[in-house]
Short mmCIF file of C-alpha atoms in Angstrom, two decimals:
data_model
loop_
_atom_site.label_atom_id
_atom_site.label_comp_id
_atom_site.label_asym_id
_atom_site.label_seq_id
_atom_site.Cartn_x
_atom_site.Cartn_y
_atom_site.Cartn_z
CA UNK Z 21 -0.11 -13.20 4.85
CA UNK Z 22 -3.50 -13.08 6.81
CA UNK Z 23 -7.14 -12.78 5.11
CA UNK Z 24 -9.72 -11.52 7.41
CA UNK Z 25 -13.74 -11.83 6.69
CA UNK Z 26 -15.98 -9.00 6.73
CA UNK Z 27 -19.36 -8.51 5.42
CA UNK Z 28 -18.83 -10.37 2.68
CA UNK Z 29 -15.75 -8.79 1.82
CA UNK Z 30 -12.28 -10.77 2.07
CA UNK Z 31 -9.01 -8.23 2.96
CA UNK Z 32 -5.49 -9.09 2.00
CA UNK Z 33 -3.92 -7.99 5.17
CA UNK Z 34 0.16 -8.17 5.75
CA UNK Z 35 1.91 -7.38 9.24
CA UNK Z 36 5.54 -6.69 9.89
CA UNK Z 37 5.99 -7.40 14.08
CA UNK Z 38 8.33 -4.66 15.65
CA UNK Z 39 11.76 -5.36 16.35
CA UNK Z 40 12.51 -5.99 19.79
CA UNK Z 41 15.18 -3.23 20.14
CA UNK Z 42 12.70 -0.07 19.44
CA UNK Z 43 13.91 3.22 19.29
CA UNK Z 44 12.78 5.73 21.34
CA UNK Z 45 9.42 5.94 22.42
CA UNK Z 46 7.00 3.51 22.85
CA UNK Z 47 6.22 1.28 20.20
CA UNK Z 48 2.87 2.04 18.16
CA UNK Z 49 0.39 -0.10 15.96
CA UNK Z 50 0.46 2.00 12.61
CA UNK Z 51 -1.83 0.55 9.76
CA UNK Z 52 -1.32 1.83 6.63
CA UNK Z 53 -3.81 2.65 4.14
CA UNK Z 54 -3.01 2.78 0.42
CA UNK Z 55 -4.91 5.05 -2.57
CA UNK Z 56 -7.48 4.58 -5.01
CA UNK Z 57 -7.24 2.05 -8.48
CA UNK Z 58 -3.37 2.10 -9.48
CA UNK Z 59 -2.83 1.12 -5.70
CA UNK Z 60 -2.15 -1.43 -3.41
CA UNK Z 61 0.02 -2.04 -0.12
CA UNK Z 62 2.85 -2.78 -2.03
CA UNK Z 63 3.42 0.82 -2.61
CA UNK Z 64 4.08 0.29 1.59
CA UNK Z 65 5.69 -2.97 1.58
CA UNK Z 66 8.51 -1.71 -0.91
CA UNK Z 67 8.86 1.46 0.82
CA UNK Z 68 8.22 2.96 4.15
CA UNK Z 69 7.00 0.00 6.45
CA UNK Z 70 9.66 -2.34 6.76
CA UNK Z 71 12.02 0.57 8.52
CA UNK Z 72 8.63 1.53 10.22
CA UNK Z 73 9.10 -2.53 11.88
CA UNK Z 74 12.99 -2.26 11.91
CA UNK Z 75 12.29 0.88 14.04
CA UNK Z 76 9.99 -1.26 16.67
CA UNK Z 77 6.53 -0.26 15.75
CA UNK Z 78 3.94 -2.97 14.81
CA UNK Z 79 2.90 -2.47 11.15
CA UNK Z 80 -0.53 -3.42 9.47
CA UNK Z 81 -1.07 -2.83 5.44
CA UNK Z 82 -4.00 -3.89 3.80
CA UNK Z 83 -5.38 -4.09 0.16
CA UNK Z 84 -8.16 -1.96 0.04
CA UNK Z 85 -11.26 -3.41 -1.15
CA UNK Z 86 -11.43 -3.87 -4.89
CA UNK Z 87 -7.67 -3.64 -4.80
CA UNK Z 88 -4.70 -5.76 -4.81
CA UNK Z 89 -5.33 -9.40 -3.72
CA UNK Z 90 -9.10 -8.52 -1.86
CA UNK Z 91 -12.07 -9.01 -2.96
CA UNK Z 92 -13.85 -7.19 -5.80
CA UNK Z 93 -17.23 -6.67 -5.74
CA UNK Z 94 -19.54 -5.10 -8.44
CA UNK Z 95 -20.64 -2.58 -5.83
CA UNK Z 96 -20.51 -1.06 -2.86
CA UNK Z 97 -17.03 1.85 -3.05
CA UNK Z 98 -18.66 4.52 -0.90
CA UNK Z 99 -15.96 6.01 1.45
CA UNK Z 100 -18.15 4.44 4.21
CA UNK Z 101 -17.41 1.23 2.53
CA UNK Z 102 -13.56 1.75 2.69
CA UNK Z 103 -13.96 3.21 6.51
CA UNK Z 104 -15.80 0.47 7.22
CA UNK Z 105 -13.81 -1.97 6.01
CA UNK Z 106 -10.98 -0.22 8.43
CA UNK Z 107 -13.24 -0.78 11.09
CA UNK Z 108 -13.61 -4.38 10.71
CA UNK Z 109 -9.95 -4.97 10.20
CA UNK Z 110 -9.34 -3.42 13.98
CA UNK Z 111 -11.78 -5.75 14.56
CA UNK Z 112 -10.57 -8.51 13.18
CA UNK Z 113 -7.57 -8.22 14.62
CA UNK Z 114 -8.51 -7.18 18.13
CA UNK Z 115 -5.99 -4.54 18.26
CA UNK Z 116 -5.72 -3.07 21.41
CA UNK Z 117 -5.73 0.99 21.91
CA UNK Z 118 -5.74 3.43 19.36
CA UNK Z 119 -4.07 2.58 15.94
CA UNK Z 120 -1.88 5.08 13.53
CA UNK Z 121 -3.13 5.91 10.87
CA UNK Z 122 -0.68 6.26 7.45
CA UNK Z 123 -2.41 7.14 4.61
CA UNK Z 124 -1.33 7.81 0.78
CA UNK Z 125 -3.83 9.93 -1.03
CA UNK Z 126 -6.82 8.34 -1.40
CA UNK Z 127 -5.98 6.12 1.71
CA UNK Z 128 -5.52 9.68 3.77
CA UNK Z 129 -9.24 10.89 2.76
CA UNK Z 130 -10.43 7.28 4.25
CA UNK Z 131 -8.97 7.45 7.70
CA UNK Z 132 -10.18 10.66 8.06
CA UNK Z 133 -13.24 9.37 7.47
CA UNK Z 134 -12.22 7.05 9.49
CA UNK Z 135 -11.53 9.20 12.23
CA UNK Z 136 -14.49 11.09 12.08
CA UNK Z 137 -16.66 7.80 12.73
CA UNK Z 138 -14.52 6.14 15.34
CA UNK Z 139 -11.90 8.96 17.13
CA UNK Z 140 -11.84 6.53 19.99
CA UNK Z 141 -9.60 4.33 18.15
CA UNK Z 142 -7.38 6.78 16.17
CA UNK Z 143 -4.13 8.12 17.87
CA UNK Z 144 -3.40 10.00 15.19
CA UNK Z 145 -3.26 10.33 11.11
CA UNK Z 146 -0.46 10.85 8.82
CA UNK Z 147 -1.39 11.72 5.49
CA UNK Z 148 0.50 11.84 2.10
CA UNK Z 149 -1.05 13.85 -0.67
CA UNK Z 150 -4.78 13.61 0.34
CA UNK Z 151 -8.24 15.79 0.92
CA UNK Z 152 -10.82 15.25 3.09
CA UNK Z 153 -14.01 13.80 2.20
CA UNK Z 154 -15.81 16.50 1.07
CA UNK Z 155 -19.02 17.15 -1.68
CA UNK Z 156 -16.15 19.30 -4.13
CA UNK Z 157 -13.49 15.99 -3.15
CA UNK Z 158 -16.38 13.56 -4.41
CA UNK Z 159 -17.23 15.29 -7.87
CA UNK Z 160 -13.80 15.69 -8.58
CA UNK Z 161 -12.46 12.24 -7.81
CA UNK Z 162 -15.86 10.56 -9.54
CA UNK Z 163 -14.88 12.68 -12.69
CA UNK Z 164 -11.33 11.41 -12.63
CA UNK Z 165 -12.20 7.44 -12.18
CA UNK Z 166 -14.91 7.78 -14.93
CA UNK Z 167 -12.71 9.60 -17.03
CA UNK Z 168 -9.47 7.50 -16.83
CA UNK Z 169 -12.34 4.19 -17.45
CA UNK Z 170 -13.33 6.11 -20.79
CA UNK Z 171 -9.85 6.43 -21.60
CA UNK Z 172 -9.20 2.75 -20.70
CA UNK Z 173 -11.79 1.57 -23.39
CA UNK Z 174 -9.46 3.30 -26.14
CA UNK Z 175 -7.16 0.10 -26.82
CA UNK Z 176 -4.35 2.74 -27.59
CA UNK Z 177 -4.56 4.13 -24.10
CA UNK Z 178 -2.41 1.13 -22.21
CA UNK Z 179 0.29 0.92 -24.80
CA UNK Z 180 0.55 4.81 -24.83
CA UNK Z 181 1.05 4.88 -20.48
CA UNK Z 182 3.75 1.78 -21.17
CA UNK Z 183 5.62 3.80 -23.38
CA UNK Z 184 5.42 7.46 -21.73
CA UNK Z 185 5.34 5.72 -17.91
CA UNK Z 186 6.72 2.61 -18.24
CA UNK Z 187 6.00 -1.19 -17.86
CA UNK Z 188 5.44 -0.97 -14.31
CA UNK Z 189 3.39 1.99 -14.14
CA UNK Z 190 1.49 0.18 -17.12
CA UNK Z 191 0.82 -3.02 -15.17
CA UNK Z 192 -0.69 -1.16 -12.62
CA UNK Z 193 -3.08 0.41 -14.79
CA UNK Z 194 -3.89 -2.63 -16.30
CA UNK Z 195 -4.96 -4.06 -12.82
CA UNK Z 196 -6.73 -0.83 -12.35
CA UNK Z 197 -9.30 -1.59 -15.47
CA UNK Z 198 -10.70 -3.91 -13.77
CA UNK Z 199 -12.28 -1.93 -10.61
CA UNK Z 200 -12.62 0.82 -13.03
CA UNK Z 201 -15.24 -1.58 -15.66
CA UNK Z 202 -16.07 -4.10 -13.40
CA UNK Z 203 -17.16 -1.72 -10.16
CA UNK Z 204 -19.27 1.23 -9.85
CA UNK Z 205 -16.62 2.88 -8.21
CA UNK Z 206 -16.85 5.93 -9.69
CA UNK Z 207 -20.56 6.98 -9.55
CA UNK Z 208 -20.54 5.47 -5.74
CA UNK Z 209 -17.49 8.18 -5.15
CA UNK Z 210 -19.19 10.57 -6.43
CA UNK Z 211 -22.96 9.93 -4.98
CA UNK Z 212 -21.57 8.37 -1.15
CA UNK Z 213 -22.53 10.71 1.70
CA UNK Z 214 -19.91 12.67 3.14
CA UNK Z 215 -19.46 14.87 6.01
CA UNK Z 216 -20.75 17.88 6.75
CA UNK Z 217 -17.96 20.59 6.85
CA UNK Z 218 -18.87 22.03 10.38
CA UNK Z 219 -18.23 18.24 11.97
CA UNK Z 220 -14.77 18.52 11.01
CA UNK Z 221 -14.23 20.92 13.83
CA UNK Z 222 -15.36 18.32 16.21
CA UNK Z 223 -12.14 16.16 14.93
CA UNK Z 224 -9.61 16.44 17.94
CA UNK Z 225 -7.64 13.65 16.57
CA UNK Z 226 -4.21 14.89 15.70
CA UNK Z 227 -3.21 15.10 11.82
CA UNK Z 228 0.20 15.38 10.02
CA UNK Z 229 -0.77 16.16 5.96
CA UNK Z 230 2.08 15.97 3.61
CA UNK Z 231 2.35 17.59 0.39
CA UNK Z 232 5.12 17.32 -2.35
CA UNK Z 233 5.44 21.00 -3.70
CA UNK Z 234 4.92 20.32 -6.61
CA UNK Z 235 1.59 18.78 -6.37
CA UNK Z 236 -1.95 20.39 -7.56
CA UNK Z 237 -2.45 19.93 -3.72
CA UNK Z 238 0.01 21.37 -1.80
CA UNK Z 239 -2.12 25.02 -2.19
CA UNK Z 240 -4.76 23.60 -0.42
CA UNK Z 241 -2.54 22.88 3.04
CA UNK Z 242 -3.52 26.83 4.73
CA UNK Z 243 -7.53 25.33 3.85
CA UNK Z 244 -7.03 22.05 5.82
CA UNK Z 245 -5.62 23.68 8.59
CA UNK Z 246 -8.58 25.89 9.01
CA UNK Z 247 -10.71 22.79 8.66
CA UNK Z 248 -9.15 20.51 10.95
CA UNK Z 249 -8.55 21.75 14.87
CA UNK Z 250 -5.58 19.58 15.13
CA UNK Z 251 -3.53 20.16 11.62
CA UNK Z 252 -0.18 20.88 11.12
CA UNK Z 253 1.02 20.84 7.41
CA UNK Z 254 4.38 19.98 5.50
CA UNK Z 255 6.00 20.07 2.32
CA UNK Z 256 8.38 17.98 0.85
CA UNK Z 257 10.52 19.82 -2.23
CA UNK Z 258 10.96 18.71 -5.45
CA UNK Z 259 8.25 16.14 -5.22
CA UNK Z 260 4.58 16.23 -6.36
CA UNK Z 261 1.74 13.68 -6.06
CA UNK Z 262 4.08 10.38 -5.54
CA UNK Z 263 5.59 11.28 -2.59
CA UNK Z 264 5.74 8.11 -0.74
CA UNK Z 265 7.20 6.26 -3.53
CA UNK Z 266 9.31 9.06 -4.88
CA UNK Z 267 11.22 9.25 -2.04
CA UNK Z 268 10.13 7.24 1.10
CA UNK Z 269 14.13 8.50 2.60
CA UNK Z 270 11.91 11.18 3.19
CA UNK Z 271 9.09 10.18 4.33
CA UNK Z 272 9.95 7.47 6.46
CA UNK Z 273 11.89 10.19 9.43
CA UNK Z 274 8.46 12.12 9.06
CA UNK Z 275 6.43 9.01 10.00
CA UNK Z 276 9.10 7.78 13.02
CA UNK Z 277 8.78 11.63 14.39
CA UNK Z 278 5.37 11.63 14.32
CA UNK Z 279 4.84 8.01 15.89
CA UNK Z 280 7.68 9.03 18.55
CA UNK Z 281 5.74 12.02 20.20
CA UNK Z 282 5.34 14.37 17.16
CA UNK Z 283 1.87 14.35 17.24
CA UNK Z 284 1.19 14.90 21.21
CA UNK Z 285 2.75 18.24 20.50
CA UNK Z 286 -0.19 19.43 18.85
CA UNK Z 287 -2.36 20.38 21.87
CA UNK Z 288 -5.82 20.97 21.60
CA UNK Z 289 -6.47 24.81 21.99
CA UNK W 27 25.99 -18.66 -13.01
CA UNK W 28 29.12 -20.63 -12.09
CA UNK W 29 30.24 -18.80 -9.19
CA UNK W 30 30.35 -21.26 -6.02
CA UNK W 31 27.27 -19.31 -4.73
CA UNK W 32 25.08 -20.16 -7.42
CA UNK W 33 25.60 -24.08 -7.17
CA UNK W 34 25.94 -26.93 -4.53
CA UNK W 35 23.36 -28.42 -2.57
CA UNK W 36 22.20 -25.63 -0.84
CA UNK W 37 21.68 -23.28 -3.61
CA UNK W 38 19.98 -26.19 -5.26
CA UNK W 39 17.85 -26.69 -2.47
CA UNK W 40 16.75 -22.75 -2.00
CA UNK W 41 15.73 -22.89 -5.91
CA UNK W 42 13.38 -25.94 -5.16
CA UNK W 43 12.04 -24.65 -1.79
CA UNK W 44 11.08 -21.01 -4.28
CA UNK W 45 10.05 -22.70 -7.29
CA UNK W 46 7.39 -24.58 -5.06
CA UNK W 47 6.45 -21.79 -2.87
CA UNK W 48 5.18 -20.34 -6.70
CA UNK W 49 3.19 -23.31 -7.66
CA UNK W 50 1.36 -22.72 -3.76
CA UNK W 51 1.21 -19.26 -4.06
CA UNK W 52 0.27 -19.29 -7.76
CA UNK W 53 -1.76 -22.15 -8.21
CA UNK W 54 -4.11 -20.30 -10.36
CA UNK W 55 -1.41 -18.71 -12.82
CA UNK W 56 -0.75 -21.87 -14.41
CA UNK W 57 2.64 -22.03 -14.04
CA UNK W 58 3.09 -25.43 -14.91
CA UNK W 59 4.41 -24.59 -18.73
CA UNK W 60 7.04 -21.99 -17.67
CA UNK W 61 10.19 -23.57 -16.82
CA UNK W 62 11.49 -21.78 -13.56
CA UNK W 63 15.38 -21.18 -13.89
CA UNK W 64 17.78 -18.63 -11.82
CA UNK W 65 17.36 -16.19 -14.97
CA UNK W 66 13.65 -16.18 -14.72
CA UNK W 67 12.34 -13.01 -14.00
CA UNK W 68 9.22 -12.61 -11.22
CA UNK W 69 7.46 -9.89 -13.64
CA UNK W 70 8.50 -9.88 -16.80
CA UNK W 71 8.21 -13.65 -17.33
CA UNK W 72 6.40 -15.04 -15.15
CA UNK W 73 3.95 -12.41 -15.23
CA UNK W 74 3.46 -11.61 -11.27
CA UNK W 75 2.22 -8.58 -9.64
CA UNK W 76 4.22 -6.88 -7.69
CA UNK W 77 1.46 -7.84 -4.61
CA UNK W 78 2.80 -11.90 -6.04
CA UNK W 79 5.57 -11.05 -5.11
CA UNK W 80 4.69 -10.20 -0.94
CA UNK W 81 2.30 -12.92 -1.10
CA UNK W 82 5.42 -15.42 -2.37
CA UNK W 83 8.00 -14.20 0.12
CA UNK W 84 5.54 -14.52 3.25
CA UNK W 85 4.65 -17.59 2.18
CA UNK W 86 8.86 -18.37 2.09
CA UNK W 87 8.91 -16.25 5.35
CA UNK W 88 6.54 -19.36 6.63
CA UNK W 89 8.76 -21.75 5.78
CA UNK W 90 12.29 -20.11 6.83
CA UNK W 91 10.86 -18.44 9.77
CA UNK W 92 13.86 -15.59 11.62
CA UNK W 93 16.75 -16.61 9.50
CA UNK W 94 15.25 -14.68 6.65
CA UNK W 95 14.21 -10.97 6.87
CA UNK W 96 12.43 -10.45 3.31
CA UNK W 97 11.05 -6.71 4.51
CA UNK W 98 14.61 -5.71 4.94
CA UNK W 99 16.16 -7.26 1.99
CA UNK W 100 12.93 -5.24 0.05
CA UNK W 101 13.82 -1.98 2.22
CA UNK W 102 17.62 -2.40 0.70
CA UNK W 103 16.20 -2.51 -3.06
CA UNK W 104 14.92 0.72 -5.47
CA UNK W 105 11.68 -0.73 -7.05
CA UNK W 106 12.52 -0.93 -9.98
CA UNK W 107 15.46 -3.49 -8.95
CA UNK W 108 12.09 -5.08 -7.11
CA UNK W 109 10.58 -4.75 -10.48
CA UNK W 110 13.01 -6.45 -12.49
CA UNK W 111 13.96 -9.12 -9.67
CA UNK W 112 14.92 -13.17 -10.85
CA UNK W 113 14.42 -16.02 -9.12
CA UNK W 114 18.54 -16.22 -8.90
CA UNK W 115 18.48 -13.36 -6.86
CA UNK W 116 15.63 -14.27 -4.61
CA UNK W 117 17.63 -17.60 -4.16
CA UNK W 118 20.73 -16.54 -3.60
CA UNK W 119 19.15 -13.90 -1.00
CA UNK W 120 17.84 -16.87 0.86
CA UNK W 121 20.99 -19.16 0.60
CA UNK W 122 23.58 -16.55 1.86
CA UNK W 123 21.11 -15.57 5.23
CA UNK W 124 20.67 -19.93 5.70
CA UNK W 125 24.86 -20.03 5.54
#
């Protein structure tokens, strides 16, 4: 366990070293980035990244800030906070030549942002369920955290996601309250800047986005990949928005192909 | 709990080594009323996150080094076994990679 410094802020940041036998390929830095309130890098740790390590890359998670076992502050969840943070986490720990990029929901919408800021130091993005950051993205995702806070003051609301989710599920939620009434994380969602839609077309860093069919999202893959330059989209049956920890068997092949040379295929036009 | 894995010195010594990797790790949870025993579950009794429960085992990772590969034993479990994990498991986990 490693906590880095920056601007105040204090990231819970876990690494998993690549095994020495690698598999093909050369081995990559991949940092992972988790989603927004009932999410931390555990939903990594449990899943996807050991297998990532077993497989030779180097892996980086990371509690988001506000999340998990970083720091909370009462302000300041703009996604140019959250890219920003990424940015200081490189930093911080001096990794050398561009990083991965894994990122579930939420966590994909912040390394594009990501990438837009700093394409230097992206190789390339994997993302599970996400959208870009866009003015439509931010109203939505604003209404959602402000609503699901509203719902949190009803005191019937936790007992009613134990019993129809389960504990688990309900323990996360619980964790989530806090961000959601101690943070103005959901009017800084929806009020941040975000980019302009032409810049995206500027974006020649590679991306892999990965739906589960049966997700509100998955329409919106033919739209991304008229956005993005570099954008090649997938599906994953029988899934919808929990993807990575419905059935990381699944997505842990998709991540190994795309570290391996997956995305070099997708040559700029 | 009577099986030869689950007593003898080493076992004994594993459940020690975990039960004050907590009280490091946990300082703050005031676990000094719970008594910690093999059947002692990481969530459900003892009240950790599931993010405890990374923090705890890299903090054991510290202090057994190579000899035990936590990510993998995690990568072998569904999450809810993760979920509903005991301290006798974690223990007897550690003891069987130190034989």
């Amino acid at each position: 366990m490693t906590t880095i410094e920056a601007g105040g802020i204090r990231l819970n940041v876990e690494r998993l070293s690549g095994a020495p036998t690698p598999a093909p390929g050369p081995p990559q830095t991949v940092v992972l980035v988790h989603g927004i309130a009932t999410d931390n890098l555990t939903s990594y740790y449990f899943t996807i990244a050991p297998a990532l390590a077993a497989a030779g890359h180097d892996v980086v998670m990371y509690d988001q800030r506000g999340h998990g076992r970083s720091s909370r502050p009462p302000r300041g969840y703009g996604v140019e906070d959250f890219s920003g943070d990424l940015d200081a986490l490189l930093d911080a720990l001096a990794l050398e030549g561009p990083v991965h990029l894994i990122g579930n929901s939420f966590g994909g919408t912040v390394a594009l942002a990501y990438a837009l800021r700093r394409p230097e130091r992206v190789a390339g993005i994997l993302m599970l369920e996400s959208e870009p950051p866009t003015a439509a993205w931010a109203k939505k995702m604003s209404g959602i955290l402000a609503g699901s806070a509203h719902q949190l003051h009803d005191e019937r609301t936790l007992p009613w996601i134990e019993e129809t989710y389960g504990r688990h599920e309900a323990r996360l939620v619980r964790w989530a309250t806090r961000l959601l009434h101690g943070t103005s994380i959901a009017e800084d969602i929806g009020s941040c800047p975000v980019p302009a839609e032409e810049s995206w077309q500027s974006l020649h860093v590679p991306v892999c986005a990965v739906y589960g069919a049966t997700s509100d999202l998955a329409d919106t893959a033919p739209w991304l990949e008229s956005l993005l330059p570099r954008c090649r989209t997938l599906t994953v049956p029988g899934h919808g928005h929990s993807v990575l920890v419905g059935t990381p068997e699944t997505v842990v092949p998709l991540v190994l192909d795309w570290l391996r040379d997956g995305h070099r295929e997708l040559v700029a036009p | 709990m009577t099986s030869p894995a689950t007593t003898g010195p080493a076992y004994a010594a594993v459940l020690a080594e975990v039960t004050d990797a907590l009280h490091t790790v946990l300082d703050d949870l005031e676990l000094d009323d719970t008594p910690i025993t093999p059947d002692t579950r990481f969530v459900e009794d003892l009240d950790l996150e599931s993010i405890d429960l990374v923090t705890l085992t890299a903090e054991l990772g510290g202090r057994y080094g190579d000899r035990v590969d936590f990510p993998a034993w995690f990568a072998s479990l569904e999450l809810s076994d993760i979920i509903g994990l005991t301290v006798g498991q974690l223990v007897q986990y550690i003891a069987g990679c130190l034989r």
